[in-house]
């Protein structure tokens, strides 16, 4: 083969290098690998892993559940890296699950196919939290009522925190422009005070109602105890 031929095909020209750079710059990113279907995962391999980390969503209007980082050893000696949404919706709740064991199914042995996961067994703390509250026996009715009020306190807490953040942003950073399109009767100061009060009173109401739930289950009513 001649030297001229080698220079043409074995070494890129400046025009060729410019073209390759343009192609790399404007080429669309590769399509993400599709996640296996639930049916495929249900028939996949079974593995026992450990929750290594919990990543919270960035600040947003509605913060989603934590993302759990899971790893598991394979019989071949490799390590699978997977991720799954925490079933507990409260932000930050995934931190309490770090170090806990989970059982999941996967369809491949790809170590970095993070979406190839279907958790089939969560830690006991998660399963207890997800169980419906259905007490029985003396005091069950009172316990259900106090439990409902405790849940209202939790909702009040979350709403108060979100409302306080929004009101502070509108009052401090936008100088009230955020509320320009609201009715004339709306008072940002009053709304801010109400949101802050809800953020403070909500946890207190939740704690009191939760203690009453335990008291109702431990100490039956007088009428029940006298029988």
PDB file of C-alpha atoms in Angstrom:
ATOM      1  CA  UNK A   1       0.000   0.000   0.000  1.00  0.00           C
ATOM      2  CA  UNK A   2       1.422   3.391  -0.949  1.00  0.00           C
ATOM      3  CA  UNK A   3       2.378   6.080   1.581  1.00  0.00           C
ATOM      4  CA  UNK A   4      -0.140   8.441  -0.025  1.00  0.00           C
ATOM      5  CA  UNK A   5      -2.929   5.928   0.529  1.00  0.00           C
ATOM      6  CA  UNK A   6      -1.947   5.539   4.212  1.00  0.00           C
ATOM      7  CA  UNK A   7      -1.980   9.274   4.699  1.00  0.00           C
ATOM      8  CA  UNK A   8      -5.500   9.533   3.296  1.00  0.00           C
ATOM      9  CA  UNK A   9      -7.118   6.685   5.265  1.00  0.00           C
ATOM     10  CA  UNK A  10      -4.915   6.200   8.340  1.00  0.00           C
ATOM     11  CA  UNK A  11      -4.835   9.817   9.490  1.00  0.00           C
ATOM     12  CA  UNK A  12      -7.852  12.155   9.876  1.00  0.00           C
ATOM     13  CA  UNK A  13      -7.800  15.462   8.068  1.00  0.00           C
ATOM     14  CA  UNK A  14      -8.690  18.789   9.786  1.00  0.00           C
ATOM     15  CA  UNK A  15     -12.025  18.811   7.980  1.00  0.00           C
ATOM     16  CA  UNK A  16     -12.762  15.303   9.216  1.00  0.00           C
ATOM     17  CA  UNK A  17     -11.934  16.251  12.813  1.00  0.00           C
ATOM     18  CA  UNK A  18     -14.209  19.301  12.603  1.00  0.00           C
ATOM     19  CA  UNK A  19     -17.024  17.152  11.234  1.00  0.00           C
ATOM     20  CA  UNK A  20     -16.627  14.558  14.018  1.00  0.00           C
ATOM     21  CA  UNK A  21     -16.755  17.331  16.622  1.00  0.00           C
ATOM     22  CA  UNK A  22     -19.946  18.744  15.106  1.00  0.00           C
ATOM     23  CA  UNK A  23     -21.558  15.299  15.026  1.00  0.00           C
ATOM     24  CA  UNK A  24     -20.671  14.653  18.667  1.00  0.00           C
ATOM     25  CA  UNK A  25     -21.966  18.078  19.709  1.00  0.00           C
ATOM     26  CA  UNK A  26     -25.354  17.901  18.029  1.00  0.00           C
ATOM     27  CA  UNK A  27     -26.074  14.176  18.170  1.00  0.00           C
ATOM     28  CA  UNK A  28     -29.092  13.389  20.382  1.00  0.00           C
ATOM     29  CA  UNK A  29     -28.332  11.557  23.622  1.00  0.00           C
ATOM     30  CA  UNK A  30     -28.841   7.802  23.551  1.00  0.00           C
ATOM     31  CA  UNK A  31     -32.299   6.628  24.505  1.00  0.00           C
ATOM     32  CA  UNK A  32     -32.533   5.353  28.096  1.00  0.00           C
ATOM     33  CA  UNK A  33     -32.648   1.635  28.559  1.00  0.00           C
ATOM     34  CA  UNK A  34     -36.286   0.583  29.018  1.00  0.00           C
ATOM     35  CA  UNK A  35     -37.204  -0.737  32.424  1.00  0.00           C
ATOM     36  CA  UNK A  36     -38.401  -4.373  32.451  1.00  0.00           C
ATOM     37  CA  UNK A  37     -42.122  -4.830  32.872  1.00  0.00           C
ATOM     38  CA  UNK A  38     -43.624  -5.955  36.148  1.00  0.00           C
ATOM     39  CA  UNK A  39     -44.416  -9.350  34.656  1.00  0.00           C
ATOM     40  CA  UNK A  40     -40.800  -9.825  33.547  1.00  0.00           C
ATOM     41  CA  UNK A  41     -39.479  -8.775  36.946  1.00  0.00           C
ATOM     42  CA  UNK A  42     -41.908 -11.074  38.748  1.00  0.00           C
ATOM     43  CA  UNK A  43     -40.317 -14.024  36.928  1.00  0.00           C
ATOM     44  CA  UNK A  44     -36.756 -12.769  37.360  1.00  0.00           C
ATOM     45  CA  UNK A  45     -33.902 -13.733  39.655  1.00  0.00           C
ATOM     46  CA  UNK A  46     -34.243 -13.339  43.423  1.00  0.00           C
ATOM     47  CA  UNK A  47     -31.583 -11.420  45.356  1.00  0.00           C
ATOM     48  CA  UNK A  48     -31.120 -10.114  48.886  1.00  0.00           C
ATOM     49  CA  UNK A  49     -29.551  -6.676  49.042  1.00  0.00           C
ATOM     50  CA  UNK A  50     -28.781  -3.863  51.450  1.00  0.00           C
ATOM     51  CA  UNK A  51     -29.964  -0.266  51.404  1.00  0.00           C
ATOM     52  CA  UNK A  52     -26.731   1.719  51.167  1.00  0.00           C
ATOM     53  CA  UNK A  53     -28.073   5.258  50.863  1.00  0.00           C
ATOM     54  CA  UNK A  54     -31.213   7.367  50.600  1.00  0.00           C
ATOM     55  CA  UNK A  55     -31.288  10.369  48.270  1.00  0.00           C
ATOM     56  CA  UNK A  56     -33.891  13.073  48.802  1.00  0.00           C
ATOM     57  CA  UNK A  57     -35.548  15.020  46.005  1.00  0.00           C
ATOM     58  CA  UNK A  58     -34.280  18.499  45.329  1.00  0.00           C
ATOM     59  CA  UNK A  59     -36.335  21.459  46.583  1.00  0.00           C
ATOM     60  CA  UNK A  60     -39.639  21.697  44.728  1.00  0.00           C
ATOM     61  CA  UNK A  61     -43.278  22.529  45.322  1.00  0.00           C
ATOM     62  CA  UNK A  62     -44.128  18.881  45.922  1.00  0.00           C
ATOM     63  CA  UNK A  63     -41.216  16.819  47.170  1.00  0.00           C
ATOM     64  CA  UNK A  64     -41.399  13.152  46.266  1.00  0.00           C
ATOM     65  CA  UNK A  65     -40.271  10.119  48.245  1.00  0.00           C
ATOM     66  CA  UNK A  66     -36.610   9.345  48.791  1.00  0.00           C
ATOM     67  CA  UNK A  67     -34.705   7.266  46.261  1.00  0.00           C
ATOM     68  CA  UNK A  68     -33.074   4.236  47.893  1.00  0.00           C
ATOM     69  CA  UNK A  69     -29.710   2.991  46.636  1.00  0.00           C
ATOM     70  CA  UNK A  70     -29.483  -0.811  46.905  1.00  0.00           C
ATOM     71  CA  UNK A  71     -26.579  -3.195  46.379  1.00  0.00           C
ATOM     72  CA  UNK A  72     -26.514  -6.983  46.324  1.00  0.00           C
ATOM     73  CA  UNK A  73     -23.845  -9.631  45.803  1.00  0.00           C
ATOM     74  CA  UNK A  74     -24.334 -12.177  43.018  1.00  0.00           C
ATOM     75  CA  UNK A  75     -23.339 -15.866  43.223  1.00  0.00           C
ATOM     76  CA  UNK A  76     -20.750 -15.155  40.521  1.00  0.00           C
ATOM     77  CA  UNK A  77     -18.983 -12.675  42.790  1.00  0.00           C
ATOM     78  CA  UNK A  78     -20.247  -9.460  41.222  1.00  0.00           C
ATOM     79  CA  UNK A  79     -22.241  -6.624  42.762  1.00  0.00           C
ATOM     80  CA  UNK A  80     -25.604  -5.371  41.559  1.00  0.00           C
ATOM     81  CA  UNK A  81     -26.424  -1.693  41.942  1.00  0.00           C
ATOM     82  CA  UNK A  82     -30.112  -0.871  41.951  1.00  0.00           C
ATOM     83  CA  UNK A  83     -32.399   1.985  43.017  1.00  0.00           C
ATOM     84  CA  UNK A  84     -36.014   2.030  44.153  1.00  0.00           C
ATOM     85  CA  UNK A  85     -38.403   4.649  45.453  1.00  0.00           C
ATOM     86  CA  UNK A  86     -38.951   4.549  49.189  1.00  0.00           C
ATOM     87  CA  UNK A  87     -42.495   3.340  49.955  1.00  0.00           C
ATOM     88  CA  UNK A  88     -42.695   5.840  52.834  1.00  0.00           C
ATOM     89  CA  UNK A  89     -43.793   9.123  51.294  1.00  0.00           C
ATOM     90  CA  UNK A  90     -42.438  11.447  53.991  1.00  0.00           C
ATOM     91  CA  UNK A  91     -39.205  13.137  52.760  1.00  0.00           C
ATOM     92  CA  UNK A  92     -36.182  11.954  54.727  1.00  0.00           C
ATOM     93  CA  UNK A  93     -37.823   8.719  55.895  1.00  0.00           C
ATOM     94  CA  UNK A  94     -35.425   6.690  53.758  1.00  0.00           C
ATOM     95  CA  UNK A  95     -32.489   7.600  56.006  1.00  0.00           C
ATOM     96  CA  UNK A  96     -33.885   5.338  58.734  1.00  0.00           C
ATOM     97  CA  UNK A  97     -33.735   2.390  56.329  1.00  0.00           C
ATOM     98  CA  UNK A  98     -30.015   2.616  55.541  1.00  0.00           C
ATOM     99  CA  UNK A  99     -28.315  -0.662  56.390  1.00  0.00           C
ATOM    100  CA  UNK A 100     -31.581  -2.652  56.283  1.00  0.00           C
ATOM    101  CA  UNK A 101     -31.974  -5.723  54.099  1.00  0.00           C
ATOM    102  CA  UNK A 102     -34.413  -5.920  51.182  1.00  0.00           C
ATOM    103  CA  UNK A 103     -35.371  -8.764  48.865  1.00  0.00           C
ATOM    104  CA  UNK A 104     -35.884  -7.935  45.206  1.00  0.00           C
ATOM    105  CA  UNK A 105     -36.146  -9.519  41.782  1.00  0.00           C
ATOM    106  CA  UNK A 106     -34.114  -8.609  38.691  1.00  0.00           C
ATOM    107  CA  UNK A 107     -33.985  -9.824  35.105  1.00  0.00           C
ATOM    108  CA  UNK A 108     -30.300  -9.294  34.271  1.00  0.00           C
ATOM    109  CA  UNK A 109     -26.898  -9.495  35.936  1.00  0.00           C
ATOM    110  CA  UNK A 110     -25.931  -6.083  34.600  1.00  0.00           C
ATOM    111  CA  UNK A 111     -24.277  -4.446  37.623  1.00  0.00           C
ATOM    112  CA  UNK A 112     -25.334  -0.901  36.687  1.00  0.00           C
ATOM    113  CA  UNK A 113     -28.858  -1.418  35.308  1.00  0.00           C
ATOM    114  CA  UNK A 114     -30.322   0.482  38.264  1.00  0.00           C
ATOM    115  CA  UNK A 115     -33.978   0.274  37.144  1.00  0.00           C
ATOM    116  CA  UNK A 116     -33.930  -3.512  36.878  1.00  0.00           C
ATOM    117  CA  UNK A 117     -35.500  -4.069  40.297  1.00  0.00           C
ATOM    118  CA  UNK A 118     -38.773  -5.099  41.891  1.00  0.00           C
ATOM    119  CA  UNK A 119     -38.689  -5.120  45.702  1.00  0.00           C
ATOM    120  CA  UNK A 120     -40.736  -8.012  47.041  1.00  0.00           C
ATOM    121  CA  UNK A 121     -39.847  -7.725  50.734  1.00  0.00           C
ATOM    122  CA  UNK A 122     -39.206  -4.502  52.612  1.00  0.00           C
ATOM    123  CA  UNK A 123     -37.755  -4.150  56.126  1.00  0.00           C
ATOM    124  CA  UNK A 124     -40.143  -4.769  59.022  1.00  0.00           C
ATOM    125  CA  UNK A 125     -40.329  -1.053  59.779  1.00  0.00           C
ATOM    126  CA  UNK A 126     -41.736  -0.334  56.327  1.00  0.00           C
ATOM    127  CA  UNK A 127     -44.214  -3.182  56.397  1.00  0.00           C
ATOM    128  CA  UNK A 128     -45.537  -2.107  59.805  1.00  0.00           C
ATOM    129  CA  UNK A 129     -45.881   1.500  58.634  1.00  0.00           C
ATOM    130  CA  UNK A 130     -47.829   0.407  55.549  1.00  0.00           C
ATOM    131  CA  UNK A 131     -50.215  -1.861  57.426  1.00  0.00           C
ATOM    132  CA  UNK A 132     -53.709  -0.368  57.795  1.00  0.00           C
ATOM    133  CA  UNK A 133     -54.614   0.797  61.295  1.00  0.00           C
ATOM    134  CA  UNK A 134     -57.348  -1.608  62.381  1.00  0.00           C
ATOM    135  CA  UNK A 135     -57.318  -2.013  66.153  1.00  0.00           C
ATOM    136  CA  UNK A 136     -59.718  -4.416  67.812  1.00  0.00           C
ATOM    137  CA  UNK A 137     -60.968  -4.932  71.329  1.00  0.00           C
ATOM    138  CA  UNK A 138     -61.822  -2.397  74.046  1.00  0.00           C
ATOM    139  CA  UNK A 139     -60.943   1.161  73.113  1.00  0.00           C
ATOM    140  CA  UNK A 140     -60.681   0.404  69.387  1.00  0.00           C
ATOM    141  CA  UNK A 141     -63.262   3.009  68.372  1.00  0.00           C
ATOM    142  CA  UNK A 142     -61.603   5.734  70.425  1.00  0.00           C
ATOM    143  CA  UNK A 143     -58.211   4.711  69.068  1.00  0.00           C
ATOM    144  CA  UNK A 144     -59.447   5.029  65.481  1.00  0.00           C
ATOM    145  CA  UNK A 145     -60.846   8.490  66.164  1.00  0.00           C
ATOM    146  CA  UNK A 146     -57.607   9.702  67.738  1.00  0.00           C
ATOM    147  CA  UNK A 147     -55.637   8.105  64.901  1.00  0.00           C
ATOM    148  CA  UNK A 148     -57.704  10.043  62.359  1.00  0.00           C
ATOM    149  CA  UNK A 149     -57.086  13.264  64.278  1.00  0.00           C
ATOM    150  CA  UNK A 150     -53.356  12.469  64.388  1.00  0.00           C
ATOM    151  CA  UNK A 151     -53.326  12.079  60.612  1.00  0.00           C
ATOM    152  CA  UNK A 152     -55.079  15.446  60.336  1.00  0.00           C
ATOM    153  CA  UNK A 153     -52.292  16.906  62.469  1.00  0.00           C
ATOM    154  CA  UNK A 154     -49.689  15.454  60.097  1.00  0.00           C
ATOM    155  CA  UNK A 155     -51.485  16.945  57.081  1.00  0.00           C
ATOM    156  CA  UNK A 156     -51.711  20.273  58.920  1.00  0.00           C
ATOM    157  CA  UNK A 157     -47.969  20.159  59.555  1.00  0.00           C
ATOM    158  CA  UNK A 158     -47.052  19.524  55.932  1.00  0.00           C
ATOM    159  CA  UNK A 159     -49.486  22.142  54.678  1.00  0.00           C
ATOM    160  CA  UNK A 160     -48.207  24.672  57.184  1.00  0.00           C
ATOM    161  CA  UNK A 161     -44.589  24.126  56.199  1.00  0.00           C
ATOM    162  CA  UNK A 162     -45.288  24.384  52.475  1.00  0.00           C
ATOM    163  CA  UNK A 163     -47.519  27.395  52.978  1.00  0.00           C
ATOM    164  CA  UNK A 164     -44.914  29.160  55.102  1.00  0.00           C
ATOM    165  CA  UNK A 165     -42.233  28.609  52.462  1.00  0.00           C
ATOM    166  CA  UNK A 166     -44.460  29.931  49.676  1.00  0.00           C
ATOM    167  CA  UNK A 167     -45.544  32.956  51.698  1.00  0.00           C
ATOM    168  CA  UNK A 168     -41.973  33.811  52.685  1.00  0.00           C
ATOM    169  CA  UNK A 169     -40.889  33.629  49.044  1.00  0.00           C
ATOM    170  CA  UNK A 170     -43.778  35.876  48.010  1.00  0.00           C
ATOM    171  CA  UNK A 171     -43.317  38.421  50.788  1.00  0.00           C
ATOM    172  CA  UNK A 172     -39.516  38.624  50.949  1.00  0.00           C
ATOM    173  CA  UNK A 173     -38.209  37.826  47.485  1.00  0.00           C
ATOM    174  CA  UNK A 174     -41.008  39.009  45.164  1.00  0.00           C
ATOM    175  CA  UNK A 175     -42.185  41.926  47.339  1.00  0.00           C
ATOM    176  CA  UNK A 176     -45.773  40.725  47.102  1.00  0.00           C
ATOM    177  CA  UNK A 177     -45.833  40.414  43.304  1.00  0.00           C
ATOM    178  CA  UNK A 178     -46.591  36.705  43.664  1.00  0.00           C
ATOM    179  CA  UNK A 179     -50.003  37.591  45.102  1.00  0.00           C
ATOM    180  CA  UNK A 180     -50.893  40.340  42.606  1.00  0.00           C
ATOM    181  CA  UNK A 181     -53.548  38.241  40.835  1.00  0.00           C
ATOM    182  CA  UNK A 182     -55.258  37.067  44.035  1.00  0.00           C
ATOM    183  CA  UNK A 183     -58.514  38.605  45.329  1.00  0.00           C
ATOM    184  CA  UNK A 184     -58.337  41.920  47.154  1.00  0.00           C
ATOM    185  CA  UNK A 185     -59.415  40.365  50.459  1.00  0.00           C
ATOM    186  CA  UNK A 186     -56.309  38.134  50.541  1.00  0.00           C
ATOM    187  CA  UNK A 187     -53.817  39.334  53.155  1.00  0.00           C
ATOM    188  CA  UNK A 188     -50.299  37.828  52.796  1.00  0.00           C
ATOM    189  CA  UNK A 189     -49.406  38.685  56.389  1.00  0.00           C
ATOM    190  CA  UNK A 190     -52.422  36.854  57.771  1.00  0.00           C
ATOM    191  CA  UNK A 191     -51.782  33.860  55.510  1.00  0.00           C
ATOM    192  CA  UNK A 192     -48.138  33.764  56.607  1.00  0.00           C
ATOM    193  CA  UNK A 193     -49.115  33.841  60.267  1.00  0.00           C
ATOM    194  CA  UNK A 194     -51.695  31.083  59.728  1.00  0.00           C
ATOM    195  CA  UNK A 195     -49.197  28.875  57.863  1.00  0.00           C
ATOM    196  CA  UNK A 196     -46.529  29.366  60.518  1.00  0.00           C
ATOM    197  CA  UNK A 197     -49.058  28.584  63.228  1.00  0.00           C
ATOM    198  CA  UNK A 198     -50.102  25.401  61.438  1.00  0.00           C
ATOM    199  CA  UNK A 199     -46.455  24.349  61.084  1.00  0.00           C
ATOM    200  CA  UNK A 200     -46.013  24.754  64.852  1.00  0.00           C
ATOM    201  CA  UNK A 201     -49.356  23.425  66.104  1.00  0.00           C
ATOM    202  CA  UNK A 202     -49.513  20.493  63.672  1.00  0.00           C
ATOM    203  CA  UNK A 203     -46.663  18.483  65.279  1.00  0.00           C
ATOM    204  CA  UNK A 204     -48.057  19.195  68.739  1.00  0.00           C
ATOM    205  CA  UNK A 205     -51.515  17.986  67.711  1.00  0.00           C
ATOM    206  CA  UNK A 206     -49.990  14.894  66.087  1.00  0.00           C
ATOM    207  CA  UNK A 207     -48.019  14.053  69.238  1.00  0.00           C
ATOM    208  CA  UNK A 208     -51.010  14.521  71.550  1.00  0.00           C
ATOM    209  CA  UNK A 209     -53.369  12.490  69.361  1.00  0.00           C
ATOM    210  CA  UNK A 210     -50.796   9.718  68.926  1.00  0.00           C
ATOM    211  CA  UNK A 211     -50.395   9.454  72.692  1.00  0.00           C
ATOM    212  CA  UNK A 212     -54.178   9.234  73.041  1.00  0.00           C
ATOM    213  CA  UNK A 213     -54.203   6.388  70.505  1.00  0.00           C
ATOM    214  CA  UNK A 214     -51.781   4.405  72.667  1.00  0.00           C
ATOM    215  CA  UNK A 215     -53.714   5.276  75.803  1.00  0.00           C
ATOM    216  CA  UNK A 216     -57.004   4.153  74.265  1.00  0.00           C
ATOM    217  CA  UNK A 217     -55.518   0.767  73.344  1.00  0.00           C
ATOM    218  CA  UNK A 218     -53.691   0.222  76.631  1.00  0.00           C
ATOM    219  CA  UNK A 219     -56.391   1.503  78.980  1.00  0.00           C
ATOM    220  CA  UNK A 220     -59.905   0.434  77.957  1.00  0.00           C
ATOM    221  CA  UNK A 221     -62.853   2.641  78.754  1.00  0.00           C
ATOM    222  CA  UNK A 222     -64.340   2.575  82.227  1.00  0.00           C
ATOM    223  CA  UNK A 223     -67.528   0.992  80.989  1.00  0.00           C
ATOM    224  CA  UNK A 224     -65.566  -1.821  79.382  1.00  0.00           C
ATOM    225  CA  UNK A 225     -63.367  -2.288  82.399  1.00  0.00           C
ATOM    226  CA  UNK A 226     -66.264  -2.481  84.819  1.00  0.00           C
ATOM    227  CA  UNK A 227     -67.931  -5.333  83.021  1.00  0.00           C
TER     228      UNK A 227
END
